[in-house]
Short mmCIF file of C-alpha atoms and ligand atoms in Angstrom, two decimals:
data_model
loop_
_atom_site.label_atom_id
_atom_site.label_comp_id
_atom_site.label_asym_id
_atom_site.label_seq_id
_atom_site.Cartn_x
_atom_site.Cartn_y
_atom_site.Cartn_z
CA MET A 1444 7.87 30.63 1.77
CA ALA A 1445 8.90 33.53 4.22
CA VAL A 1446 8.41 33.84 7.98
CA LEU A 1447 9.87 37.43 9.00
CA LEU A 1448 10.88 37.47 12.34
CA ALA A 1449 10.63 41.11 13.90
CA GLY A 1450 12.78 41.58 16.51
CA GLY A 1451 14.64 38.08 15.68
CA ALA A 1452 18.03 39.15 17.09
CA GLY A 1453 16.47 38.93 20.96
CA TYR A 1454 16.90 36.16 22.95
CA ILE A 1455 13.65 34.90 22.12
CA GLY A 1456 13.37 35.66 18.13
CA SER A 1457 16.71 34.42 17.87
CA HIS A 1458 15.58 30.46 19.50
CA THR A 1459 12.66 30.65 17.45
CA ALA A 1460 15.17 31.08 14.49
CA VAL A 1461 16.35 27.88 14.72
CA GLU A 1462 13.48 25.87 15.34
CA LEU A 1463 12.04 27.21 12.64
CA ILE A 1464 15.29 27.07 10.10
CA ASN A 1465 15.08 23.17 11.67
CA SER A 1466 11.59 22.47 10.42
CA GLY A 1467 12.19 23.43 6.73
CA TYR A 1468 11.04 27.15 7.20
CA ASP A 1469 13.54 30.53 5.35
CA VAL A 1470 13.52 33.20 7.85
CA VAL A 1471 14.43 36.74 7.30
CA VAL A 1472 15.38 39.03 10.68
CA ALA A 1473 14.58 42.49 10.97
CA ASP A 1474 16.11 43.60 14.04
CA ASN A 1475 17.80 47.48 14.91
CA TYR A 1476 19.58 46.50 17.65
CA SER A 1477 18.37 47.96 20.54
CA ASN A 1478 18.88 45.44 22.63
CA SER A 1479 20.82 42.59 20.85
CA CYS A 1480 23.93 42.56 18.66
CA PRO A 1481 24.37 40.60 15.19
CA GLU A 1482 26.39 37.92 16.03
CA SER A 1483 23.40 36.47 17.71
CA ILE A 1484 22.18 35.85 14.71
CA LYS A 1485 26.15 34.62 13.16
CA ARG A 1486 25.53 32.07 15.70
CA VAL A 1487 22.32 30.96 14.55
CA GLU A 1488 23.58 30.84 11.06
CA LYS A 1489 26.47 28.25 12.70
CA ILE A 1490 23.58 26.17 14.60
CA THR A 1491 21.86 25.58 11.45
CA GLY A 1492 24.37 25.80 8.70
CA LYS A 1493 21.83 28.35 7.18
CA THR A 1494 22.44 31.77 5.74
CA ILE A 1495 19.57 34.41 7.67
CA LYS A 1496 18.62 37.15 5.10
CA THR A 1497 19.06 40.21 8.29
CA TYR A 1498 17.87 43.56 8.16
CA GLU A 1499 19.21 46.54 10.27
CA VAL A 1500 15.72 48.49 10.51
CA ASP A 1501 13.10 50.02 13.05
CA ILE A 1502 10.40 48.45 12.72
CA ARG A 1503 8.54 51.54 13.16
CA ASP A 1504 9.37 53.18 10.20
CA SER A 1505 7.01 52.20 7.70
CA GLN A 1506 8.93 52.78 4.54
CA ALA A 1507 12.04 51.03 5.33
CA ILE A 1508 10.39 48.15 6.25
CA GLU A 1509 8.41 48.08 3.12
CA LYS A 1510 11.66 47.05 1.30
CA ILE A 1511 12.03 43.78 3.47
CA PHE A 1512 8.28 42.84 1.85
CA VAL A 1513 9.63 43.59 -1.53
CA GLU A 1514 12.42 41.64 -1.41
CA ASN A 1515 10.71 38.78 -0.14
CA ASP A 1516 7.52 36.65 -0.14
CA ILE A 1517 7.03 36.90 2.97
CA ASP A 1518 4.32 34.45 3.96
CA ALA A 1519 3.22 35.35 8.04
CA VAL A 1520 5.48 37.40 10.55
CA ILE A 1521 6.13 37.21 14.15
CA HIS A 1522 6.04 40.47 16.28
CA PHE A 1523 8.89 39.90 18.82
CA ALA A 1524 10.43 43.75 18.59
CA GLY A 1525 9.25 45.58 21.93
CA LEU A 1526 10.77 46.86 24.36
CA LYS A 1527 10.36 44.74 28.07
CA ALA A 1528 11.69 45.71 31.29
CA VAL A 1529 9.06 46.41 33.76
CA GLY A 1530 11.15 48.92 35.45
CA GLU A 1531 12.25 50.64 33.08
CA SER A 1532 8.83 51.32 31.26
CA VAL A 1533 7.53 52.81 34.93
CA GLN A 1534 10.28 55.27 34.28
CA LYS A 1535 10.09 55.48 30.77
CA PRO A 1536 6.35 54.66 29.64
CA VAL A 1537 6.19 56.93 27.01
CA MET A 1538 9.09 55.69 25.60
CA TYR A 1539 7.05 51.82 26.00
CA TYR A 1540 4.15 52.94 24.56
CA ARG A 1541 5.81 54.75 21.68
CA ASN A 1542 7.91 51.87 20.56
CA ASN A 1543 5.58 48.57 21.29
CA ILE A 1544 2.12 50.30 19.71
CA ASP A 1545 3.92 51.75 16.72
CA THR A 1546 6.15 48.80 15.51
CA THR A 1547 2.99 47.07 15.78
CA LEU A 1548 1.16 49.59 13.98
CA SER A 1549 3.40 50.29 11.33
CA LEU A 1550 3.76 46.38 10.49
CA LEU A 1551 0.09 45.99 10.29
CA GLU A 1552 0.44 48.71 7.59
CA THR A 1553 2.96 46.96 5.82
CA MET A 1554 1.21 43.69 5.53
CA SER A 1555 -2.45 44.67 4.97
CA LYS A 1556 -0.26 46.59 1.98
CA TYR A 1557 1.55 43.78 0.79
CA ASN A 1558 -1.53 41.62 1.35
CA VAL A 1559 0.79 39.35 4.17
CA LYS A 1560 -2.96 37.42 6.34
CA ASN A 1561 -0.62 36.15 9.15
CA ILE A 1562 0.97 36.89 12.09
CA ILE A 1563 2.02 35.45 15.18
CA PHE A 1564 2.32 38.08 18.59
CA SER A 1565 4.37 37.84 21.12
CA SER A 1566 2.38 38.72 24.38
CA SER A 1567 3.28 38.07 27.90
CA ALA A 1568 1.03 36.42 30.82
CA THR A 1569 1.22 39.89 32.60
CA VAL A 1570 -2.19 40.45 30.73
CA TYR A 1571 -3.55 38.23 33.05
CA GLY A 1572 -3.32 41.26 35.80
CA GLU A 1573 -4.41 41.06 39.54
CA GLU A 1574 -7.54 39.96 39.40
CA ASN A 1575 -7.96 36.44 37.33
CA PRO A 1576 -6.96 33.83 39.95
CA VAL A 1577 -4.04 30.87 38.71
CA PRO A 1578 -3.87 28.96 36.57
CA TYR A 1579 -4.84 31.81 33.77
CA PHE A 1580 -7.22 30.23 30.74
CA GLU A 1581 -6.99 31.75 28.15
CA THR A 1582 -10.76 32.50 27.77
CA MET A 1583 -9.96 35.14 30.78
CA LYS A 1584 -10.40 38.49 30.58
CA ARG A 1585 -7.16 40.78 29.99
CA GLY A 1586 -7.00 41.99 33.96
CA VAL A 1587 -5.33 45.45 35.18
CA CYS A 1588 -2.07 44.99 34.55
CA THR A 1589 0.48 46.61 36.59
CA ASN A 1590 3.21 48.25 34.48
CA PRO A 1591 2.85 50.52 31.17
CA TYR A 1592 4.97 47.17 29.73
CA GLY A 1593 2.01 45.13 30.33
CA TRP A 1594 -0.04 47.71 29.14
CA THR A 1595 1.88 47.79 25.86
CA LYS A 1596 0.81 44.10 25.83
CA ALA A 1597 -3.09 44.43 26.09
CA MET A 1598 -3.33 47.17 23.76
CA MET A 1599 -1.60 45.52 21.42
CA GLU A 1600 -3.88 42.29 21.88
CA GLN A 1601 -6.69 44.33 21.19
CA ILE A 1602 -4.99 45.89 18.22
CA PHE A 1603 -4.85 42.86 16.61
CA GLU A 1604 -7.95 41.48 17.87
CA ASP A 1605 -9.80 44.95 16.38
CA ALA A 1606 -7.66 44.30 13.12
CA ALA A 1607 -8.78 41.12 12.67
CA LYS A 1608 -12.55 42.16 13.14
CA ALA A 1609 -11.70 44.52 10.28
CA ASP A 1610 -9.79 42.18 7.94
CA PRO A 1611 -11.79 39.34 8.17
CA GLU A 1612 -9.02 37.90 5.95
CA LEU A 1613 -6.46 38.47 8.75
CA SER A 1614 -4.74 35.39 10.61
CA VAL A 1615 -3.79 36.52 14.52
CA ILE A 1616 -2.33 34.42 17.09
CA LEU A 1617 -1.79 35.45 20.59
CA LEU A 1618 1.01 33.51 22.41
CA ARG A 1619 0.85 34.25 25.92
CA TYR A 1620 4.34 33.55 27.18
CA PHE A 1621 5.12 32.69 30.99
CA ASN A 1622 8.56 33.22 32.03
CA PRO A 1623 11.49 32.06 29.31
CA ILE A 1624 14.61 30.68 30.80
CA GLY A 1625 17.33 28.28 29.55
CA ALA A 1626 19.17 28.78 26.49
CA HIS A 1627 20.03 26.63 23.27
CA GLU A 1628 21.86 22.88 23.80
CA SER A 1629 24.73 24.10 21.84
CA GLY A 1630 25.08 26.90 24.36
CA MET A 1631 26.44 29.59 21.26
CA ILE A 1632 22.37 31.05 21.92
CA GLY A 1633 21.12 32.55 24.85
CA GLU A 1634 19.82 35.25 27.13
CA ASP A 1635 21.97 38.41 27.31
CA PRO A 1636 20.33 41.62 29.16
CA HIS A 1637 22.01 44.43 29.41
CA GLY A 1638 24.37 45.85 32.48
CA ILE A 1639 21.75 44.66 35.59
CA PRO A 1640 19.97 41.60 35.13
CA ASN A 1641 15.79 42.45 35.37
CA ASN A 1642 15.13 38.81 35.61
CA LEU A 1643 15.61 35.81 37.92
CA MET A 1644 18.09 33.33 35.58
CA PRO A 1645 19.98 35.91 34.19
CA TYR A 1646 20.91 36.73 38.08
CA VAL A 1647 21.63 33.22 39.25
CA SER A 1648 23.33 32.58 36.65
CA GLN A 1649 25.83 35.95 36.70
CA VAL A 1650 25.87 35.63 40.62
CA ALA A 1651 27.28 31.83 39.71
CA VAL A 1652 29.95 32.48 37.27
CA GLY A 1653 31.20 35.26 39.66
CA LYS A 1654 30.04 38.83 37.51
CA ARG A 1655 27.38 39.62 40.48
CA GLU A 1656 28.04 38.90 44.43
CA CYS A 1657 24.79 38.04 45.65
CA LEU A 1658 21.12 37.28 44.22
CA THR A 1659 18.27 38.89 46.08
CA ILE A 1660 15.16 37.15 47.16
CA PHE A 1661 12.30 39.51 46.74
CA GLY A 1662 10.20 38.57 49.93
CA ASN A 1663 9.45 35.44 51.57
CA ASP A 1664 6.36 36.10 53.48
CA TYR A 1665 4.38 35.88 50.20
CA PRO A 1666 1.21 33.17 51.28
CA THR A 1667 3.29 30.51 49.26
CA ALA A 1668 4.71 26.96 50.19
CA ASP A 1669 8.45 28.39 50.80
CA GLY A 1670 6.52 32.11 51.21
CA THR A 1671 8.80 32.88 47.78
CA CYS A 1672 7.17 33.64 44.19
CA THR A 1673 5.95 30.88 42.21
CA ARG A 1674 6.15 31.21 37.83
CA ASP A 1675 5.79 28.71 35.45
CA TYR A 1676 9.40 28.56 34.08
CA ILE A 1677 9.41 27.19 30.88
CA HIS A 1678 12.66 26.34 28.70
CA VAL A 1679 13.13 28.63 25.61
CA MET A 1680 13.68 25.69 22.78
CA ASP A 1681 10.10 24.82 23.97
CA LEU A 1682 8.59 28.00 23.38
CA ALA A 1683 10.79 28.24 20.12
CA ALA A 1684 8.58 25.20 19.50
CA GLY A 1685 5.54 26.10 20.15
CA HIS A 1686 5.86 29.71 17.43
CA VAL A 1687 6.70 26.40 15.00
CA LYS A 1688 3.50 24.93 15.96
CA ALA A 1689 1.39 28.75 15.92
CA VAL A 1690 3.16 28.98 12.46
CA ASP A 1691 1.75 25.43 10.53
CA TYR A 1692 -1.10 26.58 12.56
CA ILE A 1693 -1.68 30.14 11.03
CA MET A 1694 -0.41 29.44 7.55
CA ASN A 1695 -3.40 26.33 7.36
CA ASN A 1696 -6.24 28.06 9.60
CA ASN A 1697 -8.09 31.53 8.87
CA CYS A 1698 -7.73 32.33 12.62
CA VAL A 1699 -8.18 34.69 15.99
CA GLU A 1700 -6.87 32.48 18.42
CA ILE A 1701 -4.96 32.99 22.13
CA PHE A 1702 -2.58 30.24 23.69
CA ASN A 1703 -0.70 30.31 26.64
CA LEU A 1704 2.41 29.07 25.93
CA GLY A 1705 3.49 27.53 30.00
CA THR A 1706 4.40 23.99 31.79
CA GLY A 1707 1.11 24.89 33.53
CA VAL A 1708 3.86 23.63 37.14
CA PRO A 1709 4.48 26.96 38.97
CA TYR A 1710 7.96 26.29 40.99
CA SER A 1711 9.25 29.26 43.62
CA VAL A 1712 12.21 31.32 43.36
CA THR A 1713 14.08 29.72 46.40
CA GLU A 1714 13.14 25.74 44.11
CA ILE A 1715 15.22 27.27 40.73
CA VAL A 1716 18.04 28.82 42.95
CA GLN A 1717 19.07 24.95 44.38
CA THR A 1718 18.16 23.41 41.61
CA PHE A 1719 20.34 25.50 39.76
CA GLU A 1720 22.82 24.79 42.72
CA LYS A 1721 22.53 20.94 42.37
CA VAL A 1722 22.34 20.56 38.66
CA ASN A 1723 25.40 22.50 37.60
CA GLY A 1724 27.32 22.08 41.03
CA ILE A 1725 27.71 25.35 41.86
CA LYS A 1726 27.08 27.61 45.07
CA VAL A 1727 24.83 30.77 43.80
CA ASN A 1728 25.17 33.29 46.95
CA HIS A 1729 21.80 34.40 47.63
CA VAL A 1730 19.70 36.48 50.84
CA TYR A 1731 16.20 37.13 50.97
CA GLY A 1732 14.67 40.95 50.32
CA ALA A 1733 12.12 43.01 50.30
CA ARG A 1734 9.46 42.06 48.30
CA ARG A 1735 9.21 44.01 44.99
CA ASP A 1736 6.56 46.05 43.61
CA GLY A 1737 4.33 45.11 41.64
CA ASP A 1738 4.67 41.30 42.34
CA LEU A 1739 2.15 38.98 42.13
CA ALA A 1740 2.33 35.63 44.83
CA GLU A 1741 1.57 33.24 41.84
CA CYS A 1742 1.57 33.04 37.79
CA TYR A 1743 1.02 30.33 36.35
CA ALA A 1744 -0.39 28.51 32.78
CA ASN A 1745 -3.56 26.23 31.91
CA ALA A 1746 -1.62 24.87 28.78
CA ASP A 1747 -3.83 22.75 27.90
CA LYS A 1748 -5.48 24.60 24.56
CA ALA A 1749 -2.10 24.69 23.43
CA TYR A 1750 -1.66 20.93 23.46
CA GLU A 1751 -5.12 20.25 22.37
CA VAL A 1752 -5.36 23.17 19.08
CA LEU A 1753 -1.46 23.18 18.15
CA GLY A 1754 -0.51 19.79 19.55
CA TRP A 1755 2.68 21.62 21.53
CA LYS A 1756 3.30 21.14 25.13
CA THR A 1757 6.42 21.32 26.57
CA GLN A 1758 9.63 18.65 26.51
CA ARG A 1759 11.80 19.23 29.39
CA ASN A 1760 12.12 19.84 33.03
CA LEU A 1761 13.32 22.31 35.09
CA GLU A 1762 16.81 20.31 35.41
CA ASP A 1763 17.18 21.06 32.21
CA MET A 1764 16.44 24.54 32.02
CA CYS A 1765 19.48 25.19 34.75
CA ARG A 1766 21.80 23.42 32.62
CA ASP A 1767 21.63 24.76 29.81
CA THR A 1768 21.35 28.46 31.58
CA TRP A 1769 24.98 27.61 32.76
CA ASN A 1770 26.36 26.09 29.67
CA TRP A 1771 25.23 29.02 27.75
CA GLN A 1772 26.93 31.60 30.94
CA LYS A 1773 29.45 29.74 31.76
CA ASN A 1774 31.01 29.64 27.84
CA ASN A 1775 30.14 32.77 27.50
CA PRO A 1776 30.41 34.67 30.41
CA GLU A 1777 30.29 38.41 28.61
CA GLY A 1778 27.21 37.19 26.96
CA TYR A 1779 28.03 38.60 22.79
CA GLY A 1780 30.61 40.49 24.14
CA ARG A 1781 28.31 43.42 22.90
P1 NAD B 832 14.68 40.67 23.48
O1 NAD B 832 14.96 42.17 24.12
O2 NAD B 832 15.41 39.76 24.02
O3 NAD B 832 14.01 40.71 22.00
C1 NAD B 832 13.19 41.98 21.52
C2 NAD B 832 14.34 42.72 19.88
O4 NAD B 832 13.20 43.54 19.77
C3 NAD B 832 15.33 42.50 20.55
O5 NAD B 832 16.42 42.17 19.26
C4 NAD B 832 15.37 44.40 20.28
O6 NAD B 832 16.60 44.72 19.01
C5 NAD B 832 14.27 44.03 19.28
N1 NAD B 832 13.33 45.51 18.65
C6 NAD B 832 12.82 46.24 20.63
N2 NAD B 832 12.25 47.30 19.44
C7 NAD B 832 13.05 47.71 17.82
C8 NAD B 832 12.13 48.35 17.12
N3 NAD B 832 11.38 49.52 17.09
N4 NAD B 832 12.32 48.39 15.91
C9 NAD B 832 13.36 46.67 15.12
N5 NAD B 832 14.03 45.66 16.64
C10 NAD B 832 13.36 46.09 17.48
O7 NAD B 832 13.39 39.95 24.29
P2 NAD B 832 12.78 38.89 23.88
O8 NAD B 832 12.92 38.22 25.66
O9 NAD B 832 13.26 38.01 23.20
O10 NAD B 832 11.44 39.25 23.92
C11 NAD B 832 10.58 39.02 22.26
C12 NAD B 832 9.05 39.38 22.75
O11 NAD B 832 8.46 38.51 23.59
C13 NAD B 832 9.26 41.01 23.15
O12 NAD B 832 8.55 41.37 22.76
C14 NAD B 832 8.49 41.00 24.53
O13 NAD B 832 8.32 41.77 25.19
C15 NAD B 832 7.77 39.66 24.60
N6 NAD B 832 8.20 38.98 25.74
C16 NAD B 832 9.03 38.13 27.07
C17 NAD B 832 8.75 37.92 27.69
C18 NAD B 832 10.70 37.28 28.46
O14 NAD B 832 10.62 36.89 29.68
N7 NAD B 832 11.81 37.54 27.91
C19 NAD B 832 7.51 37.52 28.60
C20 NAD B 832 7.17 37.73 28.01
C21 NAD B 832 6.82 38.45 26.50
N1 UDP B 833 13.37 37.81 41.53
C1 UDP B 833 14.41 37.74 42.76
N2 UDP B 833 15.43 38.24 43.10
C2 UDP B 833 15.77 38.86 41.34
C3 UDP B 833 14.89 38.61 40.23
C4 UDP B 833 13.60 38.26 40.48
O1 UDP B 833 13.45 36.66 43.85
O2 UDP B 833 16.75 39.46 41.36
C5 UDP B 833 11.79 36.76 41.31
C6 UDP B 833 10.47 37.97 41.03
O3 UDP B 833 10.17 38.32 42.44
C7 UDP B 833 10.14 36.70 41.07
C8 UDP B 833 10.80 35.83 39.88
O4 UDP B 833 11.28 36.13 40.96
O5 UDP B 833 9.01 35.95 42.42
C9 UDP B 833 10.80 35.98 38.33
O6 UDP B 833 10.85 37.60 38.08
P1 UDP B 833 11.47 38.11 37.19
O7 UDP B 833 11.90 39.35 37.12
O8 UDP B 833 12.48 36.66 36.05
O9 UDP B 833 10.18 37.94 36.21
P2 UDP B 833 8.54 38.38 36.43
O10 UDP B 833 7.41 36.96 36.53
O11 UDP B 833 8.26 39.08 37.73
O12 UDP B 833 8.06 38.47 34.58
#
């Protein structure tokens, strides 16, 4: 029984690989390393003591991925493979639509050909758009996205729902992630962004380690308690555990389900910086700057459904997230060194 992790060498995929292996699943990884490198999987092998079958392949290439389905007994696919930088998606929308939609289509086509009926998809809280009030519930309609990246997620959700309607045997779980941060407790795997980080936590940790001068906090005039935006930060290992629960569920239920994977608790940007400093005993130089285009004041989940249906809830708090991020960053100041 094997789970194919498409895009499995990336940040969330590599942590999920650890949790799946530790839960007794065999995993097969397919990645073109456009935003990762083979070293992450080598480290997963060290952490778990298991050898992982890995394919260097572009998931859009249907012919190339057929080999994976021929050579392995794939029971379920988790589709992590996508481009994810919001700003870049505004600059290069066609590249984002081409990559993200095409990976989805070739996976669905190939799964159909080889009679694989279970797929779990990495969606995002961004699909709730601007209209829905927080906290977000899975029953809310998808909203109007603020950028092409978000639209690719909304479109892919629609594609999966349509595919499942046409093939009642196809089971689909759409996981809407909130803000994953942190790293495996060992400090051996973690988030390794190319160039200047877009996301808050890698920026914070790179300032702390001396790679960047100063964090700019985007806006302190939002209608929140301290004026900075709030988000639902979730430890990546809790997120990984959520995938294991989703795999357990999809193996035993013919379903089309959406789950929020978040803690349900919002923290502000200032709280993140202060907690990181306190837990790790290190200063993070920061200044307050202008708002970033497209940012919402608040974004957090109602995470009850994942608990009620999957029996999943988060185990780690913000201190754990800040400690584990720093443990990874200080042990790997250059990330995987790619
Ligand atoms: P990541 O970039 O670290 O991982 C994605 C992986 O997919 C990378 O290893 C990349 O090389 C691979 N990939 C991309 N296009 C590919 C292709 N055509 N063929 C083969 N491999 C390809 O990102 P992540 O943070 O691990 O995110 C995983 C998924 O979760 C993405 O789909 C992302 O959009 C989604 N997501 C991430 C976040 C977040 O904050 N990290 C939030 C919500 C949703
Ligand atoms: N943020 C910030 N400075 C940065 C990066 C992010 O103040 O250098 C803020 C951003 O405005 C948002 C929060 O941190 O309020 C989380 O941003 P991130 O890009 O990590 O995730 P998003 O919620 O936008 O997906």
